[in-house]
Amino acid sequence: MSATATSLGPARTRLALLALALGGFGIGATEFVAMGLLPDIARDLLPSLYAEDPEAAIGRAGAIISAYAIGVVVGAPTIAAVAARFPRKALLTVLAVAFTLGTVASALAPTFELVVAARVAAGLPHGAYFGVAALAAADLMGPGRRGRAVAFVLSGLTIANVVGVPLITALGQQSGWRVAYLAVAAIFALTAVSIAVLVPATPGDPHATVRRELAAFRVPAVWLALATGALGFGGFFAVYSYVAPLATEVTGVSAGFVPVALVVLGLGMTAGNLVGGRLADRGAMRAVFRLFAVFAASLIVLALTATSVVGLLAGLFLVGAAAAALSPAIQTRLMDVAGESQTIAAAVNHSSLNIGNSLGAILGGAVIAAGWGYLAPTWVGLALCVPGVLAAVAGWRLTRPRGDDAGDDAIASFAADDDRVAVSPGA
């Protein structure tokens, strides 16, 4: 057990972990609530375009999702590299306050362009929060449970998709999307207070330097792991960004049914996240290969059955479960190959996932705006699985032990075991 894990009682440890997960809940709400409110946002911020061409307006409003993702991509490595040596509790509290302010600005900005800028600012703390919170949770839970620690922090995000996002989406549909973002800001304010009160004081890494953290980017396997996450989650966000029009225009349900669809997708994400954490502790690369196969199959199911309510809900559950299960596996893989650069490795996973967020929203919006229909983003997601798997295979081949030719057969059966990673900055 770690020093932190043994210095706290079980009840205090659980409360500290819940405080960390609450931040993940707020992040899930701020990142995903726009998906169910895109038509409302487009109608309010782009009224002329919406009146002329609703599909084009909704596609353009997807830039709000991409803007948040850009903030994550920029903020995660920057903040993580600079702040790795700072005390974790103080850093997490500051990041929660930054989330609060950025989300309030998103709610109050008067024009589409200013809302986009506010979403960039709101995304800046995202990756650093998850990275530092994952390290703090791993310390609280003790050795040998790193994948489950990552999954616990991410559980706040997945639970947000079951409870927070549907409720806040319904609130936004009734009271306006700006009220929805103010509700999210309140969650972040509560997170800041909870971390300040419940999380034990823990030092950062006193030996961390910007140079040492950035050394992770000299490792080719790190870049390939990042590409795997970006492409895999690009496929997920191509679907998730346009859940509302998929449900109303393809399945034919009312807008009031959209929160139900989001609940089902969130249930899938919650279940998948729990499974993914355990699979990651048994071998991250093995989990990545198997889960990509499940993810591809789930996208096909959704594409073929979304015209019915049962097919829509089943497909969304499977897509959410497979995508969420991939996240802790990819993050554990990054931490495996990053050497001493653990803070930045834990953070930049969220940069890659939000590159996928931006990529998926852009490509999904592009095929919709081109007139290919609201099912087209699902096929975009399936297409992105191919380069995602190829990146995972290339990364595995770089780090497998020399002379381990049996691994090629393991890849073919989705059973590659990555517990023996040997990598150096010059690999």
Short mmCIF file of C-alpha atoms in Angstrom, two decimals:
data_model
loop_
_atom_site.label_atom_id
_atom_site.label_comp_id
_atom_site.label_asym_id
_atom_site.label_seq_id
_atom_site.Cartn_x
_atom_site.Cartn_y
_atom_site.Cartn_z
CA MET A 1 0.00 0.00 0.00
CA SER A 2 1.11 3.56 -0.63
CA ALA A 3 1.79 5.95 2.21
CA THR A 4 -1.35 7.89 1.41
CA ALA A 5 -3.47 4.76 1.20
CA THR A 6 -2.32 3.56 4.62
CA SER A 7 -2.57 6.96 6.36
CA LEU A 8 -6.32 7.31 5.75
CA GLY A 9 -9.18 5.20 6.98
CA PRO A 10 -11.42 3.44 4.45
CA ALA A 11 -14.26 5.96 4.87
CA ARG A 12 -11.99 8.98 4.36
CA THR A 13 -10.36 7.32 1.36
CA ARG A 14 -13.74 6.74 -0.27
CA LEU A 15 -14.76 10.35 0.32
CA ALA A 16 -11.51 11.60 -1.20
CA LEU A 17 -12.01 9.37 -4.24
CA LEU A 18 -15.59 10.59 -4.59
CA ALA A 19 -14.38 14.20 -4.53
CA LEU A 20 -12.00 13.40 -7.39
CA ALA A 21 -14.76 11.61 -9.30
CA LEU A 22 -17.08 14.61 -8.80
CA GLY A 23 -14.67 16.62 -10.93
CA GLY A 24 -14.98 13.94 -13.60
CA PHE A 25 -18.77 14.27 -13.30
CA GLY A 26 -18.52 18.00 -13.94
CA ILE A 27 -16.19 17.44 -16.89
CA GLY A 28 -18.59 14.90 -18.38
CA ALA A 29 -21.41 17.41 -18.03
CA THR A 30 -19.53 20.36 -19.54
CA GLU A 31 -18.10 18.30 -22.39
CA PHE A 32 -21.19 16.35 -23.40
CA VAL A 33 -24.19 18.52 -22.60
CA ALA A 34 -23.80 20.35 -25.92
CA MET A 35 -24.49 17.11 -27.82
CA GLY A 36 -28.13 17.03 -26.79
CA LEU A 37 -28.58 20.79 -27.10
CA LEU A 38 -26.96 21.43 -30.49
CA PRO A 39 -30.29 22.18 -32.22
CA ASP A 40 -31.19 24.66 -29.45
CA ILE A 41 -27.74 26.29 -29.57
CA ALA A 42 -27.87 26.55 -33.36
CA ARG A 43 -31.36 28.03 -33.26
CA ASP A 44 -30.31 30.65 -30.67
CA LEU A 45 -26.82 31.62 -31.87
CA LEU A 46 -27.24 31.10 -35.63
CA PRO A 47 -30.88 32.08 -36.20
CA SER A 48 -30.61 33.18 -39.84
CA LEU A 49 -28.73 30.08 -40.95
CA TYR A 50 -31.02 27.82 -38.93
CA ALA A 51 -34.11 29.32 -40.56
CA GLU A 52 -32.61 28.76 -44.02
CA ASP A 53 -30.91 25.36 -43.51
CA PRO A 54 -31.20 23.62 -40.11
CA GLU A 55 -28.73 20.85 -41.04
CA ALA A 56 -26.05 23.36 -41.99
CA ALA A 57 -26.67 25.35 -38.80
CA ILE A 58 -26.41 22.26 -36.59
CA GLY A 59 -23.25 21.20 -38.42
CA ARG A 60 -21.71 24.62 -37.83
CA ALA A 61 -22.80 24.63 -34.18
CA GLY A 62 -20.68 21.49 -33.79
CA ALA A 63 -17.73 23.93 -33.69
CA ILE A 64 -18.66 24.48 -30.03
CA ILE A 65 -17.79 20.85 -29.35
CA SER A 66 -14.58 21.11 -31.35
CA ALA A 67 -13.62 24.32 -29.54
CA TYR A 68 -13.74 22.62 -26.15
CA ALA A 69 -11.66 19.79 -27.54
CA ILE A 70 -9.04 22.24 -28.82
CA GLY A 71 -8.79 23.70 -25.32
CA VAL A 72 -8.14 20.23 -23.92
CA VAL A 73 -5.50 19.48 -26.54
CA VAL A 74 -3.62 22.70 -25.79
CA GLY A 75 -4.06 22.73 -22.03
CA ALA A 76 -3.29 19.12 -21.12
CA PRO A 77 0.42 18.95 -22.03
CA THR A 78 1.08 22.59 -21.17
CA ILE A 79 -0.38 22.55 -17.66
CA ALA A 80 0.81 19.02 -16.88
CA ALA A 81 4.42 19.77 -17.87
CA VAL A 82 4.59 23.02 -15.91
CA ALA A 83 2.66 21.87 -12.82
CA ALA A 84 3.91 18.29 -12.27
CA ARG A 85 5.94 19.33 -9.23
CA PHE A 86 3.11 21.31 -7.58
CA PRO A 87 1.15 19.84 -4.62
CA ARG A 88 -1.66 17.83 -6.17
CA LYS A 89 -4.49 18.93 -3.88
CA ALA A 90 -3.82 22.63 -4.46
CA LEU A 91 -3.43 22.09 -8.20
CA LEU A 92 -6.69 20.14 -8.47
CA THR A 93 -8.53 22.85 -6.53
CA VAL A 94 -7.22 25.57 -8.83
CA LEU A 95 -8.18 23.54 -11.89
CA ALA A 96 -11.73 23.08 -10.55
CA VAL A 97 -12.02 26.85 -10.04
CA ALA A 98 -10.78 27.42 -13.60
CA PHE A 99 -13.48 25.04 -14.87
CA THR A 100 -16.09 27.03 -12.96
CA LEU A 101 -15.05 30.34 -14.48
CA GLY A 102 -14.75 28.98 -18.03
CA THR A 103 -18.19 27.39 -17.88
CA VAL A 104 -19.79 30.56 -16.52
CA ALA A 105 -18.21 32.47 -19.41
CA SER A 106 -19.66 29.90 -21.84
CA ALA A 107 -23.13 30.52 -20.44
CA LEU A 108 -22.91 34.31 -20.52
CA ALA A 109 -21.08 34.97 -23.83
CA PRO A 110 -23.49 36.88 -26.12
CA THR A 111 -22.41 35.70 -29.59
CA PHE A 112 -21.54 32.44 -31.32
CA GLU A 113 -17.90 33.47 -31.76
CA LEU A 114 -17.51 34.39 -28.08
CA VAL A 115 -19.15 31.16 -26.97
CA VAL A 116 -16.63 29.26 -29.11
CA ALA A 117 -13.78 31.19 -27.48
CA ALA A 118 -15.19 30.52 -24.00
CA ARG A 119 -15.41 26.80 -24.75
CA VAL A 120 -11.72 26.79 -25.69
CA ALA A 121 -10.90 28.40 -22.32
CA ALA A 122 -13.18 25.98 -20.47
CA GLY A 123 -11.35 23.01 -21.98
CA LEU A 124 -7.86 24.06 -20.90
CA PRO A 125 -7.89 22.40 -17.42
CA HIS A 126 -9.52 19.15 -18.62
CA GLY A 127 -6.53 16.93 -19.35
CA ALA A 128 -4.42 18.18 -16.45
CA TYR A 129 -7.29 17.56 -14.02
CA PHE A 130 -7.82 13.99 -15.17
CA GLY A 131 -4.08 13.30 -15.26
CA VAL A 132 -3.34 14.63 -11.77
CA ALA A 133 -6.57 13.17 -10.33
CA ALA A 134 -5.68 9.74 -11.75
CA LEU A 135 -2.26 9.87 -10.07
CA ALA A 136 -3.84 11.00 -6.80
CA ALA A 137 -6.42 8.20 -7.00
CA ALA A 138 -3.73 5.61 -7.73
CA ASP A 139 -1.88 6.77 -4.62
CA LEU A 140 -5.07 6.47 -2.57
CA MET A 141 -5.93 3.00 -3.90
CA GLY A 142 -2.46 1.51 -3.64
CA PRO A 143 -0.16 -0.44 -6.00
CA GLY A 144 -1.42 -2.85 -8.63
CA ARG A 145 -4.68 -0.97 -9.13
CA ARG A 146 -3.62 1.76 -11.53
CA GLY A 147 -6.12 0.88 -14.23
CA ARG A 148 -8.94 0.79 -11.69
CA ALA A 149 -7.80 4.14 -10.25
CA VAL A 150 -7.98 5.69 -13.72
CA ALA A 151 -11.39 4.11 -14.23
CA PHE A 152 -12.66 5.41 -10.87
CA VAL A 153 -11.84 9.00 -11.73
CA LEU A 154 -13.34 8.49 -15.18
CA SER A 155 -16.43 6.97 -13.56
CA GLY A 156 -17.55 10.49 -12.69
CA LEU A 157 -17.52 11.30 -16.39
CA THR A 158 -19.45 8.16 -17.35
CA ILE A 159 -22.01 8.59 -14.54
CA ALA A 160 -22.50 12.15 -15.76
CA ASN A 161 -23.73 10.64 -18.99
CA VAL A 162 -26.30 8.57 -17.09
CA VAL A 163 -27.57 11.24 -14.71
CA GLY A 164 -26.02 14.67 -15.27
CA VAL A 165 -26.10 15.09 -19.03
CA PRO A 166 -29.70 13.87 -19.56
CA LEU A 167 -31.02 15.98 -16.64
CA ILE A 168 -29.08 19.05 -17.69
CA THR A 169 -30.11 18.48 -21.31
CA ALA A 170 -33.76 18.40 -20.22
CA LEU A 171 -33.16 21.55 -18.16
CA GLY A 172 -31.59 23.23 -21.19
CA GLN A 173 -34.49 22.26 -23.44
CA GLN A 174 -36.96 23.73 -20.96
CA SER A 175 -35.07 26.78 -19.66
CA GLY A 176 -32.45 27.45 -22.33
CA TRP A 177 -28.99 26.11 -23.03
CA ARG A 178 -27.36 28.95 -21.05
CA VAL A 179 -29.11 27.80 -17.88
CA ALA A 180 -27.74 24.32 -18.56
CA TYR A 181 -24.16 25.63 -18.57
CA LEU A 182 -24.76 27.58 -15.35
CA ALA A 183 -25.87 24.32 -13.72
CA VAL A 184 -22.60 22.73 -14.86
CA ALA A 185 -20.64 25.63 -13.37
CA ALA A 186 -22.32 24.95 -10.01
CA ILE A 187 -21.05 21.35 -10.15
CA PHE A 188 -17.49 22.59 -10.64
CA ALA A 189 -17.82 25.03 -7.74
CA LEU A 190 -18.92 22.12 -5.52
CA THR A 191 -15.97 20.09 -6.80
CA ALA A 192 -13.50 22.79 -5.78
CA VAL A 193 -14.92 22.86 -2.26
CA SER A 194 -15.02 19.05 -1.99
CA ILE A 195 -11.38 18.65 -3.05
CA ALA A 196 -10.26 21.38 -0.65
CA VAL A 197 -12.03 19.66 2.25
CA LEU A 198 -11.75 15.93 1.52
CA VAL A 199 -8.62 15.18 -0.50
CA PRO A 200 -5.48 14.75 1.62
CA ALA A 201 -2.53 17.01 1.03
CA THR A 202 -0.08 15.20 -1.23
CA PRO A 203 3.13 16.56 -2.72
CA GLY A 204 3.79 16.70 -6.40
CA ASP A 205 6.90 15.15 -7.85
CA PRO A 206 9.79 17.24 -6.48
CA HIS A 207 12.09 15.94 -9.21
CA ALA A 208 9.73 16.81 -12.05
CA THR A 209 10.86 19.35 -14.59
CA VAL A 210 9.30 20.58 -17.79
CA ARG A 211 12.14 18.96 -19.71
CA ARG A 212 11.66 15.58 -18.03
CA GLU A 213 7.90 15.60 -18.59
CA LEU A 214 8.25 16.62 -22.22
CA ALA A 215 10.75 13.78 -22.76
CA ALA A 216 7.73 11.52 -23.19
CA PHE A 217 7.25 13.03 -26.64
CA ARG A 218 10.60 11.61 -27.74
CA VAL A 219 9.15 8.10 -27.45
CA PRO A 220 7.52 6.95 -30.71
CA ALA A 221 5.28 4.53 -28.83
CA VAL A 222 3.75 7.48 -26.96
CA TRP A 223 2.77 9.14 -30.23
CA LEU A 224 1.27 5.91 -31.53
CA ALA A 225 -0.75 5.45 -28.33
CA LEU A 226 -2.00 9.03 -28.70
CA ALA A 227 -2.98 8.34 -32.31
CA THR A 228 -4.83 5.21 -31.22
CA GLY A 229 -6.90 7.21 -28.75
CA ALA A 230 -7.55 10.09 -31.13
CA LEU A 231 -8.76 7.87 -33.95
CA GLY A 232 -10.79 5.54 -31.74
CA PHE A 233 -12.55 8.37 -29.98
CA GLY A 234 -12.93 10.26 -33.23
CA GLY A 235 -15.25 7.43 -34.20
CA PHE A 236 -17.14 7.69 -30.92
CA PHE A 237 -17.60 11.46 -31.10
CA ALA A 238 -18.68 11.33 -34.72
CA VAL A 239 -21.72 9.49 -33.36
CA TYR A 240 -22.13 11.19 -29.98
CA SER A 241 -21.94 14.74 -31.33
CA TYR A 242 -25.09 14.20 -33.38
CA VAL A 243 -27.16 11.96 -31.12
CA ALA A 244 -30.02 14.48 -30.99
CA PRO A 245 -30.67 14.68 -34.76
CA LEU A 246 -29.97 10.94 -35.14
CA ALA A 247 -32.76 10.20 -32.67
CA THR A 248 -35.26 12.73 -33.99
CA GLU A 249 -34.62 12.50 -37.74
CA VAL A 250 -33.60 8.84 -38.26
CA THR A 251 -35.42 7.03 -35.47
CA GLY A 252 -38.31 9.49 -35.57
CA VAL A 253 -38.71 10.13 -31.85
CA SER A 254 -39.50 13.51 -30.30
CA ALA A 255 -36.88 15.85 -28.88
CA GLY A 256 -38.10 14.92 -25.42
CA PHE A 257 -36.80 11.38 -26.02
CA VAL A 258 -33.22 12.57 -26.54
CA PRO A 259 -32.40 12.58 -22.78
CA VAL A 260 -33.54 8.94 -22.64
CA ALA A 261 -31.14 8.06 -25.44
CA LEU A 262 -28.38 9.87 -23.58
CA VAL A 263 -29.14 7.93 -20.38
CA VAL A 264 -28.80 4.65 -22.24
CA LEU A 265 -25.55 5.74 -23.86
CA GLY A 266 -24.30 6.86 -20.44
CA LEU A 267 -25.22 3.50 -18.90
CA GLY A 268 -23.13 1.85 -21.58
CA MET A 269 -20.22 4.17 -20.84
CA THR A 270 -20.44 3.48 -17.10
CA ALA A 271 -20.45 -0.28 -17.59
CA GLY A 272 -17.68 -0.14 -20.17
CA ASN A 273 -15.47 2.05 -18.00
CA LEU A 274 -15.62 -0.41 -15.11
CA VAL A 275 -14.80 -3.34 -17.36
CA GLY A 276 -12.05 -1.40 -19.14
CA GLY A 277 -10.25 -0.56 -15.90
CA ARG A 278 -10.03 -4.21 -14.90
CA LEU A 279 -8.98 -5.31 -18.38
CA ALA A 280 -6.26 -2.64 -18.42
CA ASP A 281 -4.77 -4.00 -15.19
CA ARG A 282 -4.45 -7.41 -16.89
CA GLY A 283 -2.71 -6.05 -20.00
CA ALA A 284 -3.42 -2.73 -21.65
CA MET A 285 -2.58 -3.64 -25.25
CA ARG A 286 -4.52 -6.87 -25.12
CA ALA A 287 -7.50 -4.83 -23.92
CA VAL A 288 -7.04 -2.25 -26.69
CA PHE A 289 -7.12 -4.85 -29.47
CA ARG A 290 -10.14 -6.67 -28.13
CA LEU A 291 -12.10 -3.52 -27.39
CA PHE A 292 -11.50 -2.05 -30.83
CA ALA A 293 -13.13 -5.15 -32.30
CA VAL A 294 -16.13 -4.71 -30.01
CA PHE A 295 -16.31 -1.00 -30.84
CA ALA A 296 -16.35 -1.62 -34.59
CA ALA A 297 -19.09 -4.22 -34.19
CA SER A 298 -21.16 -1.83 -32.07
CA LEU A 299 -20.99 0.89 -34.73
CA ILE A 300 -22.25 -1.55 -37.35
CA VAL A 301 -25.14 -2.55 -35.06
CA LEU A 302 -26.10 1.11 -34.57
CA ALA A 303 -25.88 1.93 -38.27
CA LEU A 304 -28.09 -1.01 -39.24
CA THR A 305 -30.73 -0.71 -36.50
CA ALA A 306 -31.06 3.00 -35.61
CA THR A 307 -34.32 3.35 -37.53
CA SER A 308 -36.09 1.58 -34.65
CA VAL A 309 -36.21 2.76 -31.04
CA VAL A 310 -34.92 -0.57 -29.72
CA GLY A 311 -32.11 -0.61 -32.27
CA LEU A 312 -31.14 2.98 -31.46
CA LEU A 313 -30.96 2.32 -27.73
CA ALA A 314 -29.12 -1.00 -28.09
CA GLY A 315 -26.64 0.50 -30.53
CA LEU A 316 -25.96 3.55 -28.36
CA PHE A 317 -25.44 1.36 -25.27
CA LEU A 318 -22.91 -0.81 -27.11
CA VAL A 319 -21.08 2.15 -28.68
CA GLY A 320 -20.83 3.90 -25.31
CA ALA A 321 -19.64 0.74 -23.52
CA ALA A 322 -16.93 -0.10 -26.03
CA ALA A 323 -15.62 3.47 -26.28
CA ALA A 324 -15.53 3.99 -22.51
CA ALA A 325 -13.75 0.67 -21.98
CA LEU A 326 -11.02 1.77 -24.39
CA SER A 327 -10.19 4.92 -22.39
CA PRO A 328 -8.52 3.41 -19.27
CA ALA A 329 -6.75 0.85 -21.45
CA ILE A 330 -5.23 3.55 -23.66
CA GLN A 331 -4.32 5.73 -20.68
CA THR A 332 -2.62 2.81 -18.93
CA ARG A 333 -0.72 2.06 -22.14
CA LEU A 334 0.50 5.66 -22.28
CA MET A 335 1.71 5.49 -18.69
CA ASP A 336 3.47 2.20 -19.48
CA VAL A 337 5.55 3.67 -22.31
CA ALA A 338 6.16 7.19 -20.94
CA GLY A 339 8.86 6.26 -18.42
CA GLU A 340 9.26 8.91 -15.72
CA SER A 341 6.92 11.37 -17.47
CA GLN A 342 3.85 10.05 -15.64
CA THR A 343 1.99 13.32 -15.09
CA ILE A 344 2.08 14.35 -18.71
CA ALA A 345 1.32 10.81 -19.85
CA ALA A 346 -1.79 10.72 -17.70
CA ALA A 347 -2.85 14.14 -18.99
CA VAL A 348 -2.13 13.95 -22.71
CA ASN A 349 -4.36 10.92 -23.09
CA HIS A 350 -7.18 13.43 -22.79
CA SER A 351 -5.55 15.59 -25.44
CA SER A 352 -5.68 12.65 -27.82
CA LEU A 353 -9.26 11.81 -26.87
CA ASN A 354 -10.29 15.39 -27.50
CA ILE A 355 -8.45 15.51 -30.80
CA GLY A 356 -10.80 12.63 -31.48
CA ASN A 357 -13.66 14.74 -30.12
CA SER A 358 -12.83 17.56 -32.52
CA LEU A 359 -12.13 15.21 -35.43
CA GLY A 360 -15.36 13.30 -34.91
CA ALA A 361 -17.48 16.45 -34.58
CA ILE A 362 -15.92 18.00 -37.68
CA LEU A 363 -16.16 14.90 -39.87
CA GLY A 364 -19.63 14.07 -38.61
CA GLY A 365 -20.79 17.62 -39.27
CA ALA A 366 -19.17 17.58 -42.69
CA VAL A 367 -21.00 14.48 -43.90
CA ILE A 368 -24.28 15.80 -42.51
CA ALA A 369 -23.79 19.21 -44.14
CA ALA A 370 -22.95 17.40 -47.41
CA GLY A 371 -26.44 15.91 -47.34
CA TRP A 372 -25.45 12.31 -46.58
CA GLY A 373 -27.86 12.08 -43.67
CA TYR A 374 -27.64 11.65 -39.91
CA LEU A 375 -26.53 8.00 -40.13
CA ALA A 376 -23.40 8.95 -42.06
CA PRO A 377 -21.36 9.85 -38.92
CA THR A 378 -21.72 6.24 -37.75
CA TRP A 379 -19.96 4.99 -40.87
CA VAL A 380 -17.31 7.71 -40.38
CA GLY A 381 -16.69 6.22 -36.93
CA LEU A 382 -16.28 2.75 -38.38
CA ALA A 383 -13.80 4.03 -40.98
CA LEU A 384 -11.69 5.66 -38.24
CA CYS A 385 -11.33 2.31 -36.47
CA VAL A 386 -9.01 1.06 -39.21
CA PRO A 387 -6.14 3.55 -38.74
CA GLY A 388 -6.74 3.38 -34.97
CA VAL A 389 -6.02 -0.35 -34.90
CA LEU A 390 -3.03 0.08 -37.22
CA ALA A 391 -1.55 2.67 -34.85
CA ALA A 392 -2.06 0.29 -31.91
CA VAL A 393 -0.34 -2.55 -33.76
CA ALA A 394 2.60 -0.32 -34.72
CA GLY A 395 3.00 0.82 -31.10
CA TRP A 396 2.91 -2.74 -29.82
CA ARG A 397 5.54 -3.86 -32.31
CA LEU A 398 7.87 -1.07 -31.19
CA THR A 399 7.79 -2.12 -27.54
CA ARG A 400 7.49 -5.89 -27.60
CA PRO A 401 10.53 -7.73 -26.24
CA ARG A 402 13.11 -8.46 -28.91
CA GLY A 403 12.80 -11.92 -30.43
CA ASP A 404 9.14 -12.26 -29.39
CA ASP A 405 7.85 -13.41 -32.78
CA ALA A 406 4.97 -15.25 -31.20
CA GLY A 407 3.33 -11.90 -30.63
CA ASP A 408 2.19 -11.67 -34.25
CA ASP A 409 -0.13 -14.60 -33.64
CA ALA A 410 -1.28 -12.92 -30.45
CA ILE A 411 -2.28 -9.81 -32.36
CA ALA A 412 -4.22 -11.91 -34.82
CA SER A 413 -6.25 -13.34 -31.91
CA PHE A 414 -6.46 -10.01 -30.04
CA ALA A 415 -4.38 -11.47 -27.24
CA ALA A 416 -1.16 -9.46 -27.33
CA ASP A 417 0.25 -9.19 -23.79
CA ASP A 418 1.99 -5.91 -23.06
CA ASP A 419 3.06 -6.51 -19.47
CA ARG A 420 6.73 -6.63 -20.55
CA VAL A 421 7.16 -3.20 -22.06
CA ALA A 422 10.76 -2.09 -22.54
CA VAL A 423 11.11 1.38 -23.98
CA SER A 424 13.55 4.24 -23.83
CA PRO A 425 13.32 7.84 -25.00
CA GLY A 426 15.20 6.93 -28.11
CA ALA A 427 13.07 3.93 -28.95
#
